[in-house]
mmCIF file of C-alpha atoms and ligand atoms in Angstrom:
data_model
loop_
_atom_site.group_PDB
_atom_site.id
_atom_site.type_symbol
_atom_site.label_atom_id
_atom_site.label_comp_id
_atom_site.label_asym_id
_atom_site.label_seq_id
_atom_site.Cartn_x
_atom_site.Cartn_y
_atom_site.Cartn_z
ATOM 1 C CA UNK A 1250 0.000 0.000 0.000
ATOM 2 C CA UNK A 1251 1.524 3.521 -1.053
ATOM 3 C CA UNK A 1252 1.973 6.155 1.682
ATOM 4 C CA UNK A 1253 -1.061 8.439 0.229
ATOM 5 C CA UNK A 1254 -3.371 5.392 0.673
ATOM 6 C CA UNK A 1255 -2.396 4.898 4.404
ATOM 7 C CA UNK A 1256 -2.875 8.500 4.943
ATOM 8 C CA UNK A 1257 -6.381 7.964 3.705
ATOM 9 C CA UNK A 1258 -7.062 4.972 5.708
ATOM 10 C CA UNK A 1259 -5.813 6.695 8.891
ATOM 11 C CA UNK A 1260 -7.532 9.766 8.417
ATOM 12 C CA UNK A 1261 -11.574 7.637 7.551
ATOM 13 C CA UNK A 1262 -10.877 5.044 10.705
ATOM 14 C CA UNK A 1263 -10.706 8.860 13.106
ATOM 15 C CA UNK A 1264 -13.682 9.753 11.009
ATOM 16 C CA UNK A 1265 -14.786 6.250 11.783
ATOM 17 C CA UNK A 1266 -14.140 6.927 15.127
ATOM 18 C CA UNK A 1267 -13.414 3.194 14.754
ATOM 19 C CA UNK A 1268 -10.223 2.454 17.761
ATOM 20 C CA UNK A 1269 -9.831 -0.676 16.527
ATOM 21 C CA UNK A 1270 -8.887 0.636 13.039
ATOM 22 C CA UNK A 1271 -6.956 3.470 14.063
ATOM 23 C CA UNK A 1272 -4.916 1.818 16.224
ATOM 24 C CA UNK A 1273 -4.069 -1.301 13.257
ATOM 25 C CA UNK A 1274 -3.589 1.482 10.421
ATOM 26 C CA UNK A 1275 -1.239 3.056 12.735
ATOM 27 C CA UNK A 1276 0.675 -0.062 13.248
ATOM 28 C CA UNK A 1277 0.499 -0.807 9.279
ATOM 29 C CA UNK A 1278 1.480 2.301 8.719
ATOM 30 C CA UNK A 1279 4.388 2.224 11.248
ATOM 31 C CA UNK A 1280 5.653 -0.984 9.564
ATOM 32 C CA UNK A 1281 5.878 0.179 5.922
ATOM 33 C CA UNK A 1282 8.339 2.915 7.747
ATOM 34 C CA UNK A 1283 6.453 5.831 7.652
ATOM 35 C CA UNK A 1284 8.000 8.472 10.562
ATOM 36 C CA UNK A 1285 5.481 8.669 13.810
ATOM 37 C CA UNK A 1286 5.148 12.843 13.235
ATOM 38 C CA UNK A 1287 4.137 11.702 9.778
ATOM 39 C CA UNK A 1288 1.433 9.474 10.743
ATOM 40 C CA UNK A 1289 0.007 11.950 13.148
ATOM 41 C CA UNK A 1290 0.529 14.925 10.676
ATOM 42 C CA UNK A 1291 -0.726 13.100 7.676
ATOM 43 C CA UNK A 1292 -3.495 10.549 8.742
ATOM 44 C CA UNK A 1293 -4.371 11.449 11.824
ATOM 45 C CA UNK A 1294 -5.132 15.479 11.924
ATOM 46 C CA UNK A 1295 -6.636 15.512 8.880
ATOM 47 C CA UNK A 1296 -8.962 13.136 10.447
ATOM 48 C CA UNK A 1297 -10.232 14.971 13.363
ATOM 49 C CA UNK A 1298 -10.529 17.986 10.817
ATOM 50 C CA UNK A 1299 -13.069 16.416 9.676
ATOM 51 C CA UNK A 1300 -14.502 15.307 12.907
ATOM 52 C CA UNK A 1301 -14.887 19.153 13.784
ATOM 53 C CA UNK A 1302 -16.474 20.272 10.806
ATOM 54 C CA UNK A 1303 -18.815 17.925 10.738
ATOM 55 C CA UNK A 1304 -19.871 18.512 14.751
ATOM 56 C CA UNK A 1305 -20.433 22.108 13.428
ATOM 57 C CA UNK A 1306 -22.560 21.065 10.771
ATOM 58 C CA UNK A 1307 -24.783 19.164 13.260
ATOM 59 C CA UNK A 1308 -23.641 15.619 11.506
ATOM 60 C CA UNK A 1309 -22.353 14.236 14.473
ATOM 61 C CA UNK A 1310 -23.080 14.819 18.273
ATOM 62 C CA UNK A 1311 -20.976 15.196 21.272
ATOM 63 C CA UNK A 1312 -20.821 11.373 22.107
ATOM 64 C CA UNK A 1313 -19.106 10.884 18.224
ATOM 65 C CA UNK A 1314 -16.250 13.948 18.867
ATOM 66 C CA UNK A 1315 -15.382 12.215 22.012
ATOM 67 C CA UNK A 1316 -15.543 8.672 20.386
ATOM 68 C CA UNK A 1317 -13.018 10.173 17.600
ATOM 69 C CA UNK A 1318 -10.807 12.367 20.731
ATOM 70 C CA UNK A 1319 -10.334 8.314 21.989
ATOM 71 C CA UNK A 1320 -9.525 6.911 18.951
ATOM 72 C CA UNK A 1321 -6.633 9.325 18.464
ATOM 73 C CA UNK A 1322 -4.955 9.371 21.997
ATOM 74 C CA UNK A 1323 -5.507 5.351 21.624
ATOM 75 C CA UNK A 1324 -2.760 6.557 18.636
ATOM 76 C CA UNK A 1325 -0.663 9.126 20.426
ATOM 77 C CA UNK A 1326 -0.431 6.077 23.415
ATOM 78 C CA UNK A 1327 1.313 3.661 20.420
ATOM 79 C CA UNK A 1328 3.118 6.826 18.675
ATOM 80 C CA UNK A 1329 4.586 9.155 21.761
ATOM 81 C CA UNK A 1330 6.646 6.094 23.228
ATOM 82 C CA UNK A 1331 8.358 6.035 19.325
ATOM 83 C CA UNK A 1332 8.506 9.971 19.101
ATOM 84 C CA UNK A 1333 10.195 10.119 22.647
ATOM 85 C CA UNK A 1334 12.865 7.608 21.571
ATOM 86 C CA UNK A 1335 14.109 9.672 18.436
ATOM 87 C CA UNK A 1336 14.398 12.753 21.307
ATOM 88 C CA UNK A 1337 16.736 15.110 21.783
ATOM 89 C CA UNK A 1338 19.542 14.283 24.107
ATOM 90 C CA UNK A 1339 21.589 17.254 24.395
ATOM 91 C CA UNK A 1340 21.682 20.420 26.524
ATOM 92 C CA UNK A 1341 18.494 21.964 28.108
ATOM 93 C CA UNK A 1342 17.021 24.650 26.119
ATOM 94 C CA UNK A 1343 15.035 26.104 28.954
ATOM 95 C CA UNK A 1344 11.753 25.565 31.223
ATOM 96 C CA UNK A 1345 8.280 25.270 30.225
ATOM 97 C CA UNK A 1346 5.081 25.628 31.928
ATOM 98 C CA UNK A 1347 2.221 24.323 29.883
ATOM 99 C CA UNK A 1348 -1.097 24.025 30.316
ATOM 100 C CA UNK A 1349 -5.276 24.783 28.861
ATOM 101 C CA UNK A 1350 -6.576 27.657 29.816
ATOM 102 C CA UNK A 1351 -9.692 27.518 32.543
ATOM 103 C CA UNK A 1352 -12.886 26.166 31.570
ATOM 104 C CA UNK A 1353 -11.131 24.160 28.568
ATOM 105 C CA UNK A 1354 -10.948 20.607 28.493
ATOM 106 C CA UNK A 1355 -8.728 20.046 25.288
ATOM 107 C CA UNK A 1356 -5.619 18.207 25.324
ATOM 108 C CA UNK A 1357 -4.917 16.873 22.620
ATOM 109 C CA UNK A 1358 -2.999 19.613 20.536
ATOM 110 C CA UNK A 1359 -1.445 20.549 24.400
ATOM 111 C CA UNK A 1360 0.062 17.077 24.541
ATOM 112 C CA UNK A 1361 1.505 16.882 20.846
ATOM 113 C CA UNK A 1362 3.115 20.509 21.823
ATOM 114 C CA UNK A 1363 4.323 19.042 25.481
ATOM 115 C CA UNK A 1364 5.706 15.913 23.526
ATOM 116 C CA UNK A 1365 7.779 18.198 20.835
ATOM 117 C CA UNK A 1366 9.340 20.949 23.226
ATOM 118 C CA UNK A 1367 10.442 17.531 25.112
ATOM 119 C CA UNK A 1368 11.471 15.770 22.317
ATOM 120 C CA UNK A 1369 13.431 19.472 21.166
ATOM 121 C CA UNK A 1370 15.575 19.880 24.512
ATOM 122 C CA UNK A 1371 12.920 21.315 27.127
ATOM 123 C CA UNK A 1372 11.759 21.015 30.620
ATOM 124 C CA UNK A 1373 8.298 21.028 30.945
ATOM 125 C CA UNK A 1374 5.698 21.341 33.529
ATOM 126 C CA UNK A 1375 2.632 20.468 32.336
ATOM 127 C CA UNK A 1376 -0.740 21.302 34.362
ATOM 128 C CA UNK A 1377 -3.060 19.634 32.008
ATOM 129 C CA UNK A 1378 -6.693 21.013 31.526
ATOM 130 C CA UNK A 1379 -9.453 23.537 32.946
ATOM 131 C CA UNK A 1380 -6.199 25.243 34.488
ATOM 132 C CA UNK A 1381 -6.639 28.343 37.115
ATOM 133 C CA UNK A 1382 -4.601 31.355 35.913
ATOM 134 C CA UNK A 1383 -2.825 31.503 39.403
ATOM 135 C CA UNK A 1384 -1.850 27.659 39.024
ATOM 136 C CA UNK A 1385 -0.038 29.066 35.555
ATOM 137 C CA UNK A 1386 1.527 31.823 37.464
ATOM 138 C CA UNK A 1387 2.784 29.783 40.671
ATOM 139 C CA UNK A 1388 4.178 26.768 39.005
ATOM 140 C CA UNK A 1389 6.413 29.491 36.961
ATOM 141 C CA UNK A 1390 7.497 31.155 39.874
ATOM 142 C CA UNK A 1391 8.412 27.843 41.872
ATOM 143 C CA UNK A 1392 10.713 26.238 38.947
ATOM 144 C CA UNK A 1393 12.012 29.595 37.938
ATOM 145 C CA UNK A 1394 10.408 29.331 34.383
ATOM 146 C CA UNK A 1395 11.566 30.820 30.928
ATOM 147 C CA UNK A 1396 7.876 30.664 29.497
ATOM 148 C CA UNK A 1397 4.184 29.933 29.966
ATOM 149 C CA UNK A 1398 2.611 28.432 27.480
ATOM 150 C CA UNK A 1399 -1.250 28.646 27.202
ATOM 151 C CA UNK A 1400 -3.585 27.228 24.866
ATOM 152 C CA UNK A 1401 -6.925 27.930 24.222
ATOM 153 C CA UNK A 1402 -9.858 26.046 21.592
ATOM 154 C CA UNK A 1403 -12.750 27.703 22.564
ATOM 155 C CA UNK A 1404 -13.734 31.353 21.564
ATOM 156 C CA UNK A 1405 -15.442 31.190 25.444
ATOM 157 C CA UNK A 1406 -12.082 30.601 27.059
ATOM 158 C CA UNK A 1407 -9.325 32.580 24.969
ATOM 159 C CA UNK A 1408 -10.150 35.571 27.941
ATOM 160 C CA UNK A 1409 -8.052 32.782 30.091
ATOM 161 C CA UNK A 1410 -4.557 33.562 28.452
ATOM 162 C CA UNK A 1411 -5.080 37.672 28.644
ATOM 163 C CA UNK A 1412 -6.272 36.848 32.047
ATOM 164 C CA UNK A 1413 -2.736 35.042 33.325
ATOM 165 C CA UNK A 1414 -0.860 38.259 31.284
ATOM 166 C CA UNK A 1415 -3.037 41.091 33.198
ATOM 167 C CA UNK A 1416 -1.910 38.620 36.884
ATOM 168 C CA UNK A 1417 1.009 39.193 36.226
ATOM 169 C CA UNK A 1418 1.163 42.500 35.418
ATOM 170 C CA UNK A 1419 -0.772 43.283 38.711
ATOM 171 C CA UNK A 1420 1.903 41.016 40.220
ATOM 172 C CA UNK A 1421 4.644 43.070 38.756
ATOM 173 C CA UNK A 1422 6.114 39.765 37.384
ATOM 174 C CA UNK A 1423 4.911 40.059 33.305
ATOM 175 C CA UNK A 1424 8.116 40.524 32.446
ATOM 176 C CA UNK A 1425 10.044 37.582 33.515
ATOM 177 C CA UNK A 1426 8.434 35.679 31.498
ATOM 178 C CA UNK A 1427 8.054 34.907 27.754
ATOM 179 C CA UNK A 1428 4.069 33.991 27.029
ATOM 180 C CA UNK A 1429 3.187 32.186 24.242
ATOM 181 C CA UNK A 1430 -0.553 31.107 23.344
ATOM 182 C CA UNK A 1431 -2.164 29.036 21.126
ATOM 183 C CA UNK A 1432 -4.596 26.765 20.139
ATOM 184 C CA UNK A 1433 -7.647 26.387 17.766
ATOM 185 C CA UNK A 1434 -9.214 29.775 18.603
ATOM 186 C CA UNK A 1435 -5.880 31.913 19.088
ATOM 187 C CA UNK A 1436 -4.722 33.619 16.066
ATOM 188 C CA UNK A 1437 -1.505 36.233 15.551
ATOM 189 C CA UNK A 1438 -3.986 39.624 16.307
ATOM 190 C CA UNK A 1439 -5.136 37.768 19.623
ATOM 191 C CA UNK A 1440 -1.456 37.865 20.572
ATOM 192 C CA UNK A 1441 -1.309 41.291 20.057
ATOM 193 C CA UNK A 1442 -4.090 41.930 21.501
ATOM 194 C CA UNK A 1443 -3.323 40.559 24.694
ATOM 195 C CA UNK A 1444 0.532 41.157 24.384
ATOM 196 C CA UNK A 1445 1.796 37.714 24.259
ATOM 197 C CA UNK A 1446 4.840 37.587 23.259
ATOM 198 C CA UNK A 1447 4.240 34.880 20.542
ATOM 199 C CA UNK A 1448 1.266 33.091 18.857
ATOM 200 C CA UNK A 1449 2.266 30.152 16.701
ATOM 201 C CA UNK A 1450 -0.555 27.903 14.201
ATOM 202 C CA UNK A 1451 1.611 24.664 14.649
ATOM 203 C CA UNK A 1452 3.504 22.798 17.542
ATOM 204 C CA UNK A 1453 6.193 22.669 15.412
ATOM 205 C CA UNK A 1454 6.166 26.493 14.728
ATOM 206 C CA UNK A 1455 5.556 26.908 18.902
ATOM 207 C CA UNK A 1456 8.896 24.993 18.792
ATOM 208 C CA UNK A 1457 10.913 26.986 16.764
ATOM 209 C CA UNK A 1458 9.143 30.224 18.016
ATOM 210 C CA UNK A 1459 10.450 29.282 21.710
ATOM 211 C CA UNK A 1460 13.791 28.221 20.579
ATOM 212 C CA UNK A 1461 14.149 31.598 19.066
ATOM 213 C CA UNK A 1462 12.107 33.371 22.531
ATOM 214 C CA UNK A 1463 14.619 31.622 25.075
ATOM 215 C CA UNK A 1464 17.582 32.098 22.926
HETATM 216 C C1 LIG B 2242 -11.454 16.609 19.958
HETATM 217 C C2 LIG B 2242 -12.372 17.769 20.246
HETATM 218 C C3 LIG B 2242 -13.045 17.766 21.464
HETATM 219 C C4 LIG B 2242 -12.802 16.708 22.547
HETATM 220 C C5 LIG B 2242 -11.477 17.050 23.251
HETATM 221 C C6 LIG B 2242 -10.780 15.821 23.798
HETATM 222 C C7 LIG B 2242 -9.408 16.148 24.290
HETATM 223 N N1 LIG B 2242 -8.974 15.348 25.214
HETATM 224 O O1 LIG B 2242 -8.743 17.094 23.855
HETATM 225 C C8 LIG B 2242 -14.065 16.875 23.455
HETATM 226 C C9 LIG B 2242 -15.101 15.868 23.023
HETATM 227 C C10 LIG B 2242 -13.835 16.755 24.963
HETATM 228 C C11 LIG B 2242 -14.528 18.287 23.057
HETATM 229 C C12 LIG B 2242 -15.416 19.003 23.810
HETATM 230 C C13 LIG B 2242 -15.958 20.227 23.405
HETATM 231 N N2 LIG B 2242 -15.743 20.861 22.252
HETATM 232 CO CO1 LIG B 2242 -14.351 20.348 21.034
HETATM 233 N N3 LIG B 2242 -13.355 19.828 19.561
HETATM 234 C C14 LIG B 2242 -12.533 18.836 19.297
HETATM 235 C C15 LIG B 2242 -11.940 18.934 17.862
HETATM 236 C C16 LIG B 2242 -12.683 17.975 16.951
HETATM 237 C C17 LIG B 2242 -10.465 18.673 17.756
HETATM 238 C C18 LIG B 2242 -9.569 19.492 18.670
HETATM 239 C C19 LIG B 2242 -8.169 19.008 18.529
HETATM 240 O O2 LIG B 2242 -7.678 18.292 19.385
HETATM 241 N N4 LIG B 2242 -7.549 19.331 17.383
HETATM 242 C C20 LIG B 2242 -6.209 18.828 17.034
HETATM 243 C C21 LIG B 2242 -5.149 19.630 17.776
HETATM 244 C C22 LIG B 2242 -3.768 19.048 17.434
HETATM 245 O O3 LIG B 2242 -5.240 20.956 17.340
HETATM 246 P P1 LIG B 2242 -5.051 22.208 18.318
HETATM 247 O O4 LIG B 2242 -5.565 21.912 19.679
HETATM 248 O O5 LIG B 2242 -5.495 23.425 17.639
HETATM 249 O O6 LIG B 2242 -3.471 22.253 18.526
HETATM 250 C C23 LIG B 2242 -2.514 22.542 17.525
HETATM 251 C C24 LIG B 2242 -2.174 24.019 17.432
HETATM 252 O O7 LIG B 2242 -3.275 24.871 17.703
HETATM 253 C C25 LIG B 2242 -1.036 24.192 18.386
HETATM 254 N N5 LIG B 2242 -1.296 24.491 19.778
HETATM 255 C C26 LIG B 2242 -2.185 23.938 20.642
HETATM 256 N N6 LIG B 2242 -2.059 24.426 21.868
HETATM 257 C C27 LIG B 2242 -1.055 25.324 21.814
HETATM 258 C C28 LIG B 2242 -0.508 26.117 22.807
HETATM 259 C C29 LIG B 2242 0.522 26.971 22.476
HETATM 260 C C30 LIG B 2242 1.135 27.809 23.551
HETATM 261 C C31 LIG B 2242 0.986 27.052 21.138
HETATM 262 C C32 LIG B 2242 2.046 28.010 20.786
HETATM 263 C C33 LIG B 2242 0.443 26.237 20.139
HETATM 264 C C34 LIG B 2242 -0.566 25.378 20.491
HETATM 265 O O8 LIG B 2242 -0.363 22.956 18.327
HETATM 266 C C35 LIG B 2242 -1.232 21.895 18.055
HETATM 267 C C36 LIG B 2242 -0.581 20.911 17.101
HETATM 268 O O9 LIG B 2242 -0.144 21.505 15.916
HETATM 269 C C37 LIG B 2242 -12.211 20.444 17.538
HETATM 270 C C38 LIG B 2242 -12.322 20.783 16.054
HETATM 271 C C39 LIG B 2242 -10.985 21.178 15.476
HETATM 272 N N7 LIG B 2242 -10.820 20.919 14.205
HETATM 273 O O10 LIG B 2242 -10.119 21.725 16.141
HETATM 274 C C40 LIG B 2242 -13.469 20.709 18.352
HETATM 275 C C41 LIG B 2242 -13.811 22.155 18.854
HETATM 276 C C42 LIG B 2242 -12.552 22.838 19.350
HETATM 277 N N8 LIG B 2242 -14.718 21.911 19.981
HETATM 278 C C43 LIG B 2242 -15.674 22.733 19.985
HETATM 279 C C44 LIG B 2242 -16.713 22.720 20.955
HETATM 280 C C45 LIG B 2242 -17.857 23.689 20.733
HETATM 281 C C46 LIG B 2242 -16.678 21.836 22.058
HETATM 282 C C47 LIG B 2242 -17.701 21.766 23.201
HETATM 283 C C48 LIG B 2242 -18.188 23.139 23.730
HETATM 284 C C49 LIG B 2242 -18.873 20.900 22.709
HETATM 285 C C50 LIG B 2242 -20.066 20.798 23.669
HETATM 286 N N9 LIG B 2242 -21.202 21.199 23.167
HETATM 287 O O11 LIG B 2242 -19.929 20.394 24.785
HETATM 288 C C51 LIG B 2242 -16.926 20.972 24.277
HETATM 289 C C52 LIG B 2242 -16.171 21.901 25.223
HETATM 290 C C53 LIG B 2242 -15.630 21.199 26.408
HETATM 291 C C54 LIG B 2242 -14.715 22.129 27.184
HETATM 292 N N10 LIG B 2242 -15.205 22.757 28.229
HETATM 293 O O12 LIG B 2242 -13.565 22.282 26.803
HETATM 294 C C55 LIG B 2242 -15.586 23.761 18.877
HETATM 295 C C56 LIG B 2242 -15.086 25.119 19.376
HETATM 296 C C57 LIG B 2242 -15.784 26.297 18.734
HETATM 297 C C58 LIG B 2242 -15.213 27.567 19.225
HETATM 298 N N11 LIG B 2242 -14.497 28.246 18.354
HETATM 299 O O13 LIG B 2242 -15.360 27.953 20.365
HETATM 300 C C59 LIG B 2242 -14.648 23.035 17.848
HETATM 301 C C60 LIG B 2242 -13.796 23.992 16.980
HETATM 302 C C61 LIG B 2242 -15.562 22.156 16.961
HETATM 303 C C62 LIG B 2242 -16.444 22.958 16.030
HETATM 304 N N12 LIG B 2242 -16.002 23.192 14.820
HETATM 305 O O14 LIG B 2242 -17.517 23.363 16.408
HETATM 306 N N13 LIG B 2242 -13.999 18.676 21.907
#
């Protein structure tokens, strides 16, 4: 089977919301070679794409977009074990607190980021979900962060990550740290906005963005 084709099959067994076939096209795909970031990038993503358009449309229901959130971390459980292998060994590149801004309950894209900055070099503290703005703020004071990274996938909760910025300020602490946000309902003006001091679309750009920040 050609690399397009497994794509394909990944991406309809998320829309499937079918485990049992995500989890063996992963594992086909894995043995004809193809790279676990590839997989996820390729098959996978494209996959829950879908899933999200078609919850807006009113084609699917709550119970199916959790269905097809299981199916993938059933994935990321066989692909972050291979990912973490091919990590980076050498020196630190700095410390990272991570976490979803209050009221938000999505990981997913917050554990493919966690996985690359720890894959690229950095320390990171990750709080998980639904997390208080003062949790944000006193984990980076206690491991003597470089940056806070927030993300955000609901136009409800974006006020979280201007919320943890205006803390600080009031705490006369903004400045020792860089902020970065992101997530599905972030974009470059909300950054501004809010005076992060960097936005980025893609883990991979968050990455390279905080390479560049800590540098
Ligand atoms: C899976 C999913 C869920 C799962 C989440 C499971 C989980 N453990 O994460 C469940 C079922 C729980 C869920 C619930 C809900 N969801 Co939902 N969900 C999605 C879906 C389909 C995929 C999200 C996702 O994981 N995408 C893949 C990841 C990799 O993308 P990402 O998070 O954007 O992350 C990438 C980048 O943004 C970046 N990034 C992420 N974080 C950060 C942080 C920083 C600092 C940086 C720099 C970069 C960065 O890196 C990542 C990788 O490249 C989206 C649709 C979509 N296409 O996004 C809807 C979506 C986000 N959900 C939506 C909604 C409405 C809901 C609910 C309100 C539904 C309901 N009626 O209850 C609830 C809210 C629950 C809550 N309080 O949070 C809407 C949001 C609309 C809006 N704009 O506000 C969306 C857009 C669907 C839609 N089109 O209507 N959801």
């Amino acid at each position: 089977m050609g690399h397009e084709e497994l794509f394909a099959q990944l991406k309809q067994a998320i829309i499937d919301q079918d485990e049992d076939a995500v989890l063996s096209s992963v594992n086909t795909a894995l043995d004809a070679g193809v790279e676990p970031k590839t997989i996820i990038d390729q098959g996978l993503l494209p996959g829950l794409n879908v899933i999200g358009e078609q919850f807006e449309c009113e084609d699917i229901f709550l119970p199916e977009l959790m269905q097809a959130a299981l199916a993938f971390q059933a994935a990321m459980s066989v692909l972050e074990p291979k990912i973490k292998e091919s990590g980076n060994e050498g020196p630190k590149k700095g410390k990272i607190v991570l976490g979803t801004v209050k009221g938000d309950l999505h990981s997913i894209g917050k554990n493919i980021l966690k996985l690359l900055y720890e894959t690229s070099g950095f320390d990171v503290w990750d709080l998980g979900i639904d997390v208080d703005l003062f949790k944000f703020i006193d984990k980076a004071k206690e491991v003597d962060a470089d940056v806070i990274a927030i993300s955000a996938l609901l136009t409800t909760t974006l006020v979280g990550q201007r919320d943890v910025i205006e803390a600080l300020k009031d705490q006369g602490t903004r400045d020792r740290y860089k902020i970065i946000i992101g997530g599905g309902a972030t974009t470059q003006v909300w950054a501004d906005t809010i005076g992060a001091d960097g936005w980025a679309g893609t883990a991979y750009e968050a990455v390279n963005l905080t390479t560049k920040l800590v540098s």
